[in-house]
Coordinates of C-alpha atoms in Angstrom, one line a residue:
M1223 CA 20.5 136.5 123.8
N1224 CA 21.0 135.1 120.3
M1225 CA 24.8 134.7 120.6
K1226 CA 24.9 131.3 122.4
P1227 CA 22.6 129.5 119.9
R1228 CA 24.6 131.0 117.0
S1229 CA 27.9 129.5 118.4
I1230 CA 26.2 126.1 118.7
V1231 CA 25.1 126.3 115.0
I1232 CA 28.7 127.1 114.0
A1233 CA 30.2 124.3 115.9
T1234 CA 27.5 121.8 114.6
S1235 CA 28.1 122.9 111.0
L1236 CA 31.9 122.5 111.3
A1237 CA 31.5 119.1 113.0
M1238 CA 29.3 118.0 110.1
A1239 CA 31.8 119.2 107.6
A1240 CA 34.7 117.5 109.3
T1241 CA 32.8 114.3 109.7
S1242 CA 31.9 114.2 106.0
M1243 CA 35.5 115.0 105.0
S1244 CA 36.9 112.2 107.3
A1245 CA 34.4 109.7 105.9
T1246 CA 35.2 110.6 102.3
A1247 CA 39.0 110.5 102.9
A1248 CA 38.8 107.2 104.7
S1249 CA 36.6 105.6 102.0
S1250 CA 38.9 106.9 99.2
Y1251 CA 42.1 105.6 100.9
A1252 CA 40.5 102.2 101.6
D1253 CA 39.4 101.9 98.0
Q1254 CA 42.9 102.9 96.8
I1255 CA 44.7 100.2 98.8
S1256 CA 42.1 97.6 98.0
G1257 CA 42.1 98.5 94.3
S1258 CA 38.3 98.1 94.0
G1259 CA 35.9 100.1 91.9
F1260 CA 38.4 102.5 90.1
G1261 CA 36.8 103.9 86.9
T1262 CA 33.5 102.0 87.4
S1263 CA 30.0 103.4 87.4
N1264 CA 29.5 102.6 91.1
N1265 CA 32.6 104.5 92.0
N1266 CA 31.5 107.6 89.9
M1267 CA 28.0 107.5 91.7
S1268 CA 29.7 107.4 95.1
Q1269 CA 31.9 110.3 94.2
S1270 CA 28.8 112.3 93.1
Q1271 CA 27.0 111.6 96.3
N1272 CA 30.0 112.6 98.3
Q1273 CA 30.3 115.9 96.4
S1274 CA 26.7 116.8 97.2
N1275 CA 27.1 115.9 100.9
I1276 CA 30.1 118.1 101.5
N1277 CA 28.1 121.3 100.8
V1278 CA 27.3 122.6 104.3
S1279 CA 24.8 125.2 105.2
T1280 CA 26.5 127.9 107.3
Q1281 CA 23.9 130.7 107.6
A1282 CA 25.3 131.7 111.0
F1283 CA 28.7 132.7 109.6
A1284 CA 27.4 136.2 108.9
G1285 CA 29.3 136.9 105.7
A1286 CA 32.7 135.3 106.8
V1287 CA 31.9 132.2 104.6
P1288 CA 29.4 132.0 101.7
G1289 CA 26.0 130.6 102.5
Q1290 CA 26.9 127.3 100.6
A1291 CA 30.5 126.6 101.8
T1292 CA 32.6 124.1 100.1
T1293 CA 34.7 121.6 102.0
Q1294 CA 37.9 123.7 101.6
E1295 CA 36.2 126.9 102.8
A1296 CA 34.9 125.1 105.9
V1297 CA 38.3 123.7 106.6
N1298 CA 40.0 127.1 106.1
A1299 CA 37.5 128.7 108.5
A1300 CA 38.2 126.0 111.2
S1301 CA 41.9 125.9 110.8
L1302 CA 44.5 127.9 112.8
P1303 CA 46.1 130.9 111.1
S1304 CA 49.0 130.1 108.9
Q1305 CA 51.5 131.6 111.3
S1306 CA 50.3 129.1 114.0
V1307 CA 51.3 126.0 111.9
I1308 CA 54.0 124.1 113.7
N1309 CA 57.3 123.9 111.9
T1310 CA 58.2 120.2 111.7
T1311 CA 61.7 120.7 110.3
R1312 CA 64.1 118.7 112.5
P1313 CA 67.1 120.6 113.9
Y1314 CA 69.1 117.3 114.0
Q1315 CA 71.8 116.1 111.7
D1316 CA 71.0 113.1 109.7
I1317 CA 72.7 109.9 110.8
K1318 CA 75.3 108.6 108.3
T1319 CA 74.1 105.2 107.2
Q1320 CA 76.8 104.6 104.5
D1321 CA 79.8 102.5 105.2
M1322 CA 82.6 104.5 106.9
M1323 CA 86.2 104.2 105.7
F1324 CA 88.4 102.5 108.2
G1325 CA 90.7 105.2 109.5
E1326 CA 88.2 108.0 109.2
Q1327 CA 87.5 107.8 112.9
L1328 CA 91.0 109.1 113.7
F1329 CA 90.4 112.6 112.6
R1330 CA 87.8 114.2 114.9
G1331 CA 89.9 116.8 116.5
A1332 CA 91.6 114.7 119.2
F1333 CA 95.1 115.1 117.8
S1334 CA 94.9 118.6 116.4
T1335 CA 95.2 120.3 119.9
T1336 CA 97.8 117.8 121.2
S1337 CA 101.4 118.8 121.1
G1338 CA 104.2 116.2 121.2
S1339 CA 106.3 115.8 124.2
T1340 CA 109.8 117.3 123.9
F1341 CA 111.2 115.0 126.6
N1342 CA 111.0 111.6 124.9
D1343 CA 114.3 109.9 124.4
S1344 CA 113.9 109.4 120.7
Y1345 CA 113.3 113.0 119.9
V1346 CA 116.1 114.3 117.6
I1347 CA 117.4 117.8 118.5
N1348 CA 117.2 120.4 115.7
P1349 CA 118.5 123.9 115.2
G1350 CA 116.2 126.3 117.1
D1351 CA 115.7 124.0 120.1
N1352 CA 116.5 125.3 123.6
V1353 CA 119.0 123.3 125.6
Q1354 CA 119.6 123.9 129.3
V1355 CA 123.2 123.3 130.6
R1356 CA 124.4 123.4 134.2
M1357 CA 127.9 123.0 135.5
W1358 CA 129.0 122.9 139.1
G1359 CA 132.0 122.1 141.2
A1360 CA 135.4 123.6 140.2
Y1361 CA 133.6 125.6 137.5
Q1362 CA 130.0 126.9 137.8
Y1363 CA 127.8 127.8 134.9
A1364 CA 124.1 127.8 134.1
A1365 CA 122.4 128.9 131.0
T1366 CA 119.7 128.0 128.4
M1367 CA 121.1 128.1 124.9
T1368 CA 119.4 127.9 121.5
V1369 CA 120.9 125.5 119.0
D1370 CA 122.3 127.7 116.3
P1371 CA 121.8 127.1 112.5
Q1372 CA 125.1 125.1 112.4
G1373 CA 123.6 122.7 115.0
N1374 CA 125.8 123.8 117.9
I1375 CA 125.6 125.3 121.4
F1376 CA 128.5 127.3 122.8
L1377 CA 129.9 126.6 126.2
P1378 CA 132.4 129.0 127.9
N1379 CA 135.9 127.6 128.0
V1380 CA 134.7 124.5 126.0
G1381 CA 133.6 126.0 122.7
P1382 CA 131.0 124.8 120.3
V1383 CA 129.3 121.5 121.0
R1384 CA 127.4 119.9 118.1
V1385 CA 124.0 118.6 119.4
S1386 CA 121.9 118.8 116.2
G1387 CA 120.9 115.3 115.1
V1388 CA 121.5 113.9 118.6
Q1389 CA 118.6 112.0 120.2
N1390 CA 117.3 113.6 123.4
G1391 CA 118.3 110.4 125.3
S1392 CA 122.0 110.9 124.3
L1393 CA 122.2 114.7 124.9
Q1394 CA 123.6 114.3 128.4
N1395 CA 126.4 112.1 127.4
V1396 CA 127.3 114.3 124.4
V1397 CA 127.6 117.5 126.4
K1398 CA 129.4 115.7 129.3
S1399 CA 131.9 114.2 127.0
A1400 CA 132.7 117.6 125.5
V1401 CA 133.1 119.3 128.9
S1402 CA 135.3 116.4 130.1
R1403 CA 137.9 117.2 127.5
I1404 CA 138.6 120.5 129.3
Y1405 CA 137.6 119.8 132.8
R1406 CA 138.8 116.3 133.6
S1407 CA 137.6 116.2 137.2
N1408 CA 135.7 118.1 139.9
V1409 CA 133.1 119.5 137.4
G1410 CA 129.6 118.1 137.2
V1411 CA 127.5 118.5 134.1
Y1412 CA 123.8 118.3 133.5
A1413 CA 122.2 118.9 130.1
S1414 CA 118.5 118.7 129.1
L1415 CA 116.2 119.7 126.3
E1416 CA 114.0 122.5 127.6
Q1417 CA 111.8 123.4 124.6
A1418 CA 111.5 122.2 121.1
Q1419 CA 111.5 124.6 118.2
P1420 CA 108.1 125.7 116.8
V1421 CA 107.8 124.7 113.2
K1422 CA 105.4 125.1 110.3
V1423 CA 104.7 122.2 108.0
F1424 CA 102.8 121.9 104.7
V1425 CA 100.0 119.4 104.6
T1426 CA 98.8 118.7 101.1
G1427 CA 97.4 116.0 98.8
F1428 CA 94.1 114.4 99.5
V1429 CA 93.2 116.1 102.8
K1430 CA 90.1 118.1 103.6
Q1431 CA 91.9 121.4 104.2
P1432 CA 95.4 121.6 102.6
G1433 CA 97.6 124.3 104.2
Y1434 CA 100.6 125.5 106.2
Y1435 CA 100.2 124.4 109.8
G1436 CA 102.2 125.3 112.9
G1437 CA 103.2 123.0 115.7
L1438 CA 106.3 121.6 117.4
A1439 CA 109.0 119.5 115.8
A1440 CA 108.0 116.6 118.1
D1441 CA 104.4 116.6 117.0
S1442 CA 103.3 113.4 115.3
V1443 CA 102.1 113.2 111.8
L1444 CA 98.6 112.6 113.2
S1445 CA 98.6 116.0 114.8
Y1446 CA 99.3 117.8 111.5
L1447 CA 96.9 115.7 109.5
D1448 CA 94.1 116.4 112.1
R1449 CA 94.8 120.1 111.8
A1450 CA 94.2 119.8 108.1
G1451 CA 90.8 118.2 108.7
G1452 CA 92.1 114.6 108.2
V1453 CA 92.4 112.4 105.2
D1454 CA 89.6 112.8 102.7
P1455 CA 87.8 109.5 103.1
T1456 CA 86.4 109.4 99.5
R1457 CA 89.7 110.2 97.7
G1458 CA 92.7 110.0 100.1
S1459 CA 94.9 107.1 101.2
Y1460 CA 95.2 106.0 104.8
I1461 CA 98.1 103.6 103.9
D1462 CA 100.3 105.9 101.8
I1463 CA 101.2 109.1 103.5
Q1464 CA 104.6 110.6 102.7
I1465 CA 106.8 113.0 104.7
K1466 CA 109.2 114.9 102.4
R1467 CA 112.1 117.4 103.0
N1468 CA 113.6 119.3 100.1
G1469 CA 111.8 117.0 97.7
Q1470 CA 113.1 113.8 99.2
M1471 CA 110.8 111.3 101.0
L1472 CA 112.1 110.7 104.5
Q1473 CA 109.3 108.5 105.8
Q1474 CA 106.2 106.7 104.6
V1475 CA 103.3 106.3 107.0
N1476 CA 100.7 103.6 107.0
L1477 CA 97.9 104.6 109.5
Y1478 CA 96.6 101.0 109.5
D1479 CA 99.8 100.0 111.4
F1480 CA 98.8 102.5 114.1
L1481 CA 95.1 101.6 114.2
L1482 CA 95.7 97.8 114.2
A1483 CA 99.0 97.4 116.0
G1484 CA 99.7 100.7 117.7
K1485 CA 102.8 101.4 115.6
L1486 CA 103.7 105.0 114.7
Q1487 CA 107.3 105.9 114.0
A1488 CA 108.6 109.1 115.6
F1489 CA 109.7 111.9 113.3
S1490 CA 111.3 115.3 114.1
F1491 CA 109.8 117.9 111.8
R1492 CA 111.5 121.0 110.5
D1493 CA 110.2 124.2 108.9
G1494 CA 109.0 123.6 105.4
D1495 CA 108.6 119.8 105.7
V1496 CA 105.8 118.5 103.5
I1497 CA 103.2 115.8 104.4
T1498 CA 101.5 114.5 101.3
V1499 CA 98.5 112.2 101.3
A1500 CA 98.5 110.0 98.2
P1501 CA 95.3 109.0 96.2
Q1502 CA 93.2 106.2 97.6
K1503 CA 94.3 102.7 96.6
K1504 CA 92.0 99.6 96.2
T1505 CA 89.1 99.1 98.6
F1506 CA 86.8 96.4 99.8
V1507 CA 83.7 96.5 102.0
V1508 CA 82.9 94.0 104.8
S1509 CA 79.6 94.0 106.8
G1510 CA 77.3 91.7 108.6
Q1511 CA 78.3 89.5 111.6
V1512 CA 81.7 91.3 112.2
Q1513 CA 82.8 93.8 114.8
N1514 CA 84.5 96.1 112.3
E1515 CA 82.0 97.0 109.6
Y1516 CA 84.0 99.3 107.4
T1517 CA 85.4 100.0 103.9
F1518 CA 89.0 99.0 104.0
E1519 CA 91.9 100.2 101.8
F1520 CA 94.6 97.8 100.5
D1521 CA 97.5 97.9 98.1
V1522 CA 98.6 94.3 97.7
N1523 CA 97.9 91.7 95.0
D1524 CA 97.5 88.6 97.2
L1525 CA 94.8 89.7 99.7
T1526 CA 92.5 86.8 100.7
I1527 CA 89.3 86.5 102.7
G1528 CA 91.4 85.1 105.5
D1529 CA 93.2 88.5 105.7
V1530 CA 89.9 90.3 105.6
L1531 CA 88.5 88.2 108.5
Q1532 CA 91.5 89.0 110.6
V1533 CA 90.9 92.8 110.5
S1534 CA 87.1 92.6 110.5
N1535 CA 86.9 90.2 113.5
P1536 CA 83.8 88.0 112.9
A1537 CA 81.3 87.4 115.6
A1538 CA 81.4 84.1 117.5
N1539 CA 78.3 82.7 115.7
A1540 CA 79.5 83.7 112.2
T1541 CA 79.5 80.8 109.8
N1542 CA 79.5 82.0 106.2
V1543 CA 80.5 84.8 103.9
S1544 CA 79.1 86.0 100.6
I1545 CA 81.1 88.0 98.1
T1546 CA 79.6 90.3 95.5
R1547 CA 82.0 91.6 92.8
S1548 CA 81.7 93.4 89.5
A1549 CA 83.0 92.1 86.2
G1550 CA 82.4 94.8 83.7
R1551 CA 78.7 95.5 83.7
A1552 CA 77.9 92.2 85.3
Q1553 CA 77.9 91.3 88.9
T1554 CA 78.7 87.9 90.4
A1555 CA 78.0 86.5 93.8
E1556 CA 79.9 83.7 95.6
Y1557 CA 79.0 82.0 98.9
Y1558 CA 81.4 80.1 101.2
S1559 CA 81.7 78.8 104.6
L1560 CA 84.3 80.7 106.6
S1561 CA 86.7 77.7 106.7
E1562 CA 86.4 77.3 102.9
A1563 CA 86.9 81.0 102.2
Q1564 CA 90.4 81.5 103.8
N1565 CA 92.3 81.4 100.6
V1566 CA 89.7 83.0 98.3
P1567 CA 91.3 86.1 96.7
V1568 CA 89.8 89.6 97.3
Y1569 CA 89.8 92.2 94.5
N1570 CA 89.2 95.9 94.2
G1571 CA 85.6 96.8 94.9
D1572 CA 84.5 93.4 96.4
Q1573 CA 81.7 93.5 98.9
M1574 CA 81.6 90.9 101.6
V1575 CA 78.8 90.0 104.0
V1576 CA 79.5 87.7 106.9
T1577 CA 76.4 85.8 108.0
S1578 CA 75.3 83.3 110.7
D1579 CA 73.3 80.5 109.2
R1580 CA 70.9 78.7 111.5
Y1581 CA 71.5 75.4 109.9
A1582 CA 75.1 74.5 109.0
G1583 CA 75.7 73.4 105.5
T1584 CA 72.6 75.1 104.1
S1585 CA 71.9 78.5 102.5
R1586 CA 68.7 80.6 102.9
C1587 CA 67.0 82.3 100.0
R1588 CA 64.4 85.0 100.4

């Protein structure tokens, strides 16, 4: 019969403790943000009264909490067990807010699993490639032959035919011309590339995962770079990538040509070729009222804001640009209208913000 009144006393006591705590916390926070009464006698008196008010009589706790419970003891008694506390750690990845290097978006795995076509006309045939040859009419023959280390395929009654170094689009004419020297008429010839040779290529320099990567001879340089994790955006160059064979550079790749103009020169890889990503060149940052907010890399001495605006593509309402640049320990800021800024030079480390002023010919200060 005494259990129900006892539970009411417990609830009332806890409610009084919680009310007193809330009032104390709210008062303290309000004083803090208003800056009133810190270190004064009035404040000390208020704190003394609050301390005396937070002692709560909890006789009904039957030994679980002392007869005169402090605020912390009352809170502990009313709180959930520690294992019931909700874990507020977010399982999400933080969003990157720093400026991204232009070109970094290329390497997200799209090229790493894509093999180049062996049937494009510009592909250059290499030793190890498989070539299919069919002959019909007065002489019949059909076979798939592997290009030997000397670069030849061997045709019965015709002999070796050199096809290494021949572009795929010219393969038919090369084989037909060789056969026609023996069979002048009544023999048809068809030759096609069946399969390109698998190769392994070194990818090194400033990439995320340098290594020795397999692919096809017709795979693009983008495929091999993507397999190596892509260019390191903090240290590597997107505009100076070299393809070397036996120590000699055969091709230099500028990925900005691909990103901005869709240009990527074809290359036939061989075993042991080396792709080297050079160190990062000079950079500038552009942000604000532009479609391409990135850090860009450059390696010319006559870059201007006009060039920057061409690649960053300002919004229709953009009117001005501000430039912040470092000169030793000092920083300088310049402000131009877009028309005035066309020939202003850009230097390594410059930061440009394109803005849209509400009133032409004026600048706003905050």
